[in-house]
Amino acid sequence: MSSDPPFAVLMAGYVVDFHHRNACSRCRPDGSCARLTDAGETLRAWRERRAQQALRARDRERR
């Protein structure tokens, strides 16, 4: 299992970090942002994949 996150995951992390400090051109007055939502979905999917990979690796070690 590779320990380096894919480029899209790195960029999603930068989007989240940026939005903690600033609003972007697509941020709405209520604080919602399509870019932030997309970044969050990317990060959640990657974390889920990593967790599934870890579970499969653990199961293989038990055999």
GROMACS .gro file of N, CA and C in nm:
model
  189
    1MET      N    1   0.086  -0.117   0.000
    1MET     CA    2   0.000   0.000   0.000
    1MET      C    3   0.090   0.123   0.000
    2SER      N    4   0.068   0.213  -0.094
    2SER     CA    5   0.148   0.335  -0.106
    2SER      C    6   0.111   0.431   0.007
    3SER      N    7   0.212   0.495   0.063
    3SER     CA    8   0.186   0.590   0.172
    3SER      C    9   0.164   0.732   0.119
    4ASP      N   10   0.198   0.755  -0.008
    4ASP     CA   11   0.180   0.888  -0.065
    4ASP      C   12   0.039   0.903  -0.119
    5PRO      N   13  -0.030   1.010  -0.079
    5PRO     CA   14  -0.165   1.030  -0.132
    5PRO      C   15  -0.159   1.075  -0.278
    6PRO      N   16  -0.262   1.043  -0.355
    6PRO     CA   17  -0.268   1.088  -0.494
    6PRO      C   18  -0.273   1.241  -0.502
    7PHE      N   19  -0.236   1.292  -0.619
    7PHE     CA   20  -0.233   1.436  -0.640
    7PHE      C   21  -0.369   1.500  -0.609
    8ALA      N   22  -0.478   1.438  -0.654
    8ALA     CA   23  -0.612   1.493  -0.630
    8ALA      C   24  -0.641   1.506  -0.481
    9VAL      N   25  -0.591   1.413  -0.402
    9VAL     CA   26  -0.613   1.418  -0.258
    9VAL      C   27  -0.532   1.532  -0.196
   10LEU      N   28  -0.409   1.548  -0.242
   10LEU     CA   29  -0.327   1.661  -0.194
   10LEU      C   30  -0.395   1.794  -0.225
   11MET      N   31  -0.444   1.807  -0.348
   11MET     CA   32  -0.510   1.932  -0.387
   11MET      C   33  -0.638   1.955  -0.307
   12ALA      N   34  -0.712   1.848  -0.280
   12ALA     CA   35  -0.834   1.861  -0.199
   12ALA      C   36  -0.799   1.911  -0.060
   13GLY      N   37  -0.689   1.862  -0.005
   13GLY     CA   38  -0.644   1.909   0.126
   13GLY      C   39  -0.610   2.057   0.123
   14TYR      N   40  -0.547   2.102   0.015
   14TYR     CA   41  -0.515   2.245   0.002
   14TYR      C   42  -0.642   2.329  -0.008
   15VAL      N   43  -0.743   2.277  -0.077
   15VAL     CA   44  -0.870   2.350  -0.088
   15VAL      C   45  -0.932   2.367   0.050
   16VAL      N   46  -0.934   2.261   0.127
   16VAL     CA   47  -0.991   2.268   0.263
   16VAL      C   48  -0.911   2.366   0.349
   17ASP      N   49  -0.779   2.356   0.345
   17ASP     CA   50  -0.695   2.449   0.421
   17ASP      C   51  -0.721   2.594   0.381
   18PHE      N   52  -0.728   2.619   0.250
   18PHE     CA   53  -0.754   2.755   0.202
   18PHE      C   54  -0.886   2.807   0.256
   19HIS      N   55  -0.989   2.723   0.250
   19HIS     CA   56  -1.122   2.768   0.292
   19HIS      C   57  -1.132   2.790   0.443
   20HIS      N   58  -1.040   2.736   0.519
   20HIS     CA   59  -1.039   2.766   0.662
   20HIS      C   60  -0.988   2.907   0.688
   21ARG      N   61  -0.915   2.962   0.592
   21ARG     CA   62  -0.857   3.096   0.607
   21ARG      C   63  -0.926   3.203   0.525
   22ASN      N   64  -0.979   3.167   0.410
   22ASN     CA   65  -1.032   3.265   0.314
   22ASN      C   66  -1.157   3.212   0.246
   23ALA      N   67  -1.228   3.302   0.182
   23ALA     CA   68  -1.338   3.263   0.094
   23ALA      C   69  -1.285   3.269  -0.049
   24CYS      N   70  -1.335   3.180  -0.134
   24CYS     CA   71  -1.293   3.185  -0.274
   24CYS      C   72  -1.400   3.254  -0.357
   25SER      N   73  -1.378   3.263  -0.485
   25SER     CA   74  -1.473   3.334  -0.573
   25SER      C   75  -1.606   3.261  -0.586
   26ARG      N   76  -1.611   3.134  -0.550
   26ARG     CA   77  -1.736   3.057  -0.559
   26ARG      C   78  -1.807   3.040  -0.425
   27CYS      N   79  -1.748   3.089  -0.318
   27CYS     CA   80  -1.812   3.079  -0.186
   27CYS      C   81  -1.938   3.165  -0.184
   28ARG      N   82  -2.042   3.111  -0.125
   28ARG     CA   83  -2.168   3.184  -0.112
   28ARG      C   84  -2.173   3.256   0.021
   29PRO      N   85  -2.259   3.354   0.033
   29PRO     CA   86  -2.270   3.428   0.159
   29PRO      C   87  -2.301   3.340   0.280
   30ASP      N   88  -2.371   3.227   0.258
   30ASP     CA   89  -2.404   3.138   0.370
   30ASP      C   90  -2.287   3.048   0.410
   31GLY      N   91  -2.172   3.061   0.340
   31GLY     CA   92  -2.054   2.983   0.373
   31GLY      C   93  -2.040   2.855   0.294
   32SER      N   94  -2.140   2.819   0.215
   32SER     CA   95  -2.128   2.697   0.135
   32SER      C   96  -2.043   2.723   0.011
   33CYS      N   97  -1.982   2.618  -0.039
   33CYS     CA   98  -1.896   2.633  -0.156
   33CYS      C   99  -1.886   2.499  -0.228
   34ALA      N  100  -1.910   2.499  -0.357
   34ALA     CA  101  -1.903   2.376  -0.436
   34ALA      C  102  -1.762   2.319  -0.436
   35ARG      N  103  -1.661   2.404  -0.439
   35ARG     CA  104  -1.523   2.357  -0.437
   35ARG      C  105  -1.492   2.285  -0.306
   36LEU      N  106  -1.539   2.341  -0.196
   36LEU     CA  107  -1.515   2.281  -0.065
   36LEU      C  108  -1.591   2.148  -0.053
   37THR      N  109  -1.712   2.144  -0.104
   37THR     CA  110  -1.790   2.020  -0.103
   37THR      C  111  -1.719   1.911  -0.183
   38ASP      N  112  -1.672   1.945  -0.303
   38ASP     CA  113  -1.601   1.848  -0.387
   38ASP      C  114  -1.473   1.799  -0.319
   39ALA      N  115  -1.401   1.890  -0.257
   39ALA     CA  116  -1.277   1.852  -0.187
   39ALA      C  117  -1.308   1.756  -0.073
   40GLY      N  118  -1.414   1.785   0.001
   40GLY     CA  119  -1.453   1.697   0.111
   40GLY      C  120  -1.489   1.558   0.063
   41GLU      N  121  -1.560   1.549  -0.051
   41GLU     CA  122  -1.598   1.419  -0.107
   41GLU      C  123  -1.474   1.342  -0.151
   42THR      N  124  -1.378   1.411  -0.211
   42THR     CA  125  -1.253   1.347  -0.252
   42THR      C  126  -1.179   1.290  -0.132
   43LEU      N  127  -1.168   1.370  -0.027
   43LEU     CA  128  -1.097   1.324   0.093
   43LEU      C  129  -1.170   1.208   0.161
   44ARG      N  130  -1.302   1.215   0.170
   44ARG     CA  131  -1.378   1.106   0.232
   44ARG      C  132  -1.361   0.975   0.153
   45ALA      N  133  -1.368   0.985   0.020
   45ALA     CA  134  -1.354   0.865  -0.063
   45ALA      C  135  -1.215   0.804  -0.046
   46TRP      N  136  -1.113   0.888  -0.041
   46TRP     CA  137  -0.976   0.838  -0.026
   46TRP      C  138  -0.957   0.773   0.110
   47ARG      N  139  -1.010   0.837   0.214
   47ARG     CA  140  -0.998   0.778   0.349
   47ARG      C  141  -1.070   0.644   0.356
   48GLU      N  142  -1.187   0.636   0.292
   48GLU     CA  143  -1.260   0.510   0.291
   48GLU      C  144  -1.180   0.402   0.219
   49ARG      N  145  -1.123   0.436   0.104
   49ARG     CA  146  -1.041   0.339   0.029
   49ARG      C  147  -0.923   0.293   0.112
   50ARG      N  148  -0.858   0.385   0.180
   50ARG     CA  149  -0.742   0.350   0.264
   50ARG      C  150  -0.785   0.258   0.377
   51ALA      N  151  -0.898   0.285   0.438
   51ALA     CA  152  -0.947   0.201   0.546
   51ALA      C  153  -0.979   0.061   0.495
   52GLN      N  154  -1.041   0.051   0.378
   52GLN     CA  155  -1.071  -0.079   0.319
   52GLN      C  156  -0.942  -0.155   0.287
   53GLN      N  157  -0.843  -0.085   0.234
   53GLN     CA  158  -0.715  -0.149   0.203
   53GLN      C  159  -0.648  -0.201   0.331
   54ALA      N  160  -0.655  -0.123   0.437
   54ALA     CA  161  -0.596  -0.164   0.564
   54ALA      C  162  -0.667  -0.289   0.619
   55LEU      N  163  -0.798  -0.291   0.609
   55LEU     CA  164  -0.873  -0.409   0.655
   55LEU      C  165  -0.837  -0.533   0.576
   56ARG      N  166  -0.826  -0.519   0.444
   56ARG     CA  167  -0.789  -0.633   0.360
   56ARG      C  168  -0.648  -0.680   0.394
   57ALA      N  169  -0.557  -0.587   0.416
   57ALA     CA  170  -0.419  -0.624   0.451
   57ALA      C  171  -0.416  -0.696   0.585
   58ARG      N  172  -0.494  -0.649   0.681
   58ARG     CA  173  -0.500  -0.714   0.812
   58ARG      C  174  -0.557  -0.854   0.799
   59ASP      N  175  -0.661  -0.870   0.716
   59ASP     CA  176  -0.720  -1.003   0.696
   59ASP      C  177  -0.620  -1.097   0.631
   60ARG      N  178  -0.541  -1.048   0.537
   60ARG     CA  179  -0.439  -1.133   0.472
   60ARG      C  180  -0.333  -1.176   0.572
   61GLU      N  181  -0.297  -1.089   0.664
   61GLU     CA  182  -0.196  -1.123   0.766
   61GLU      C  183  -0.247  -1.230   0.860
   62ARG      N  184  -0.374  -1.235   0.885
   62ARG     CA  185  -0.432  -1.333   0.977
   62ARG      C  186  -0.435  -1.473   0.917
   63ARG      N  187  -0.431  -1.482   0.787
   63ARG     CA  188  -0.440  -1.615   0.721
   63ARG      C  189  -0.314  -1.690   0.731
   0.00000   0.00000   0.00000
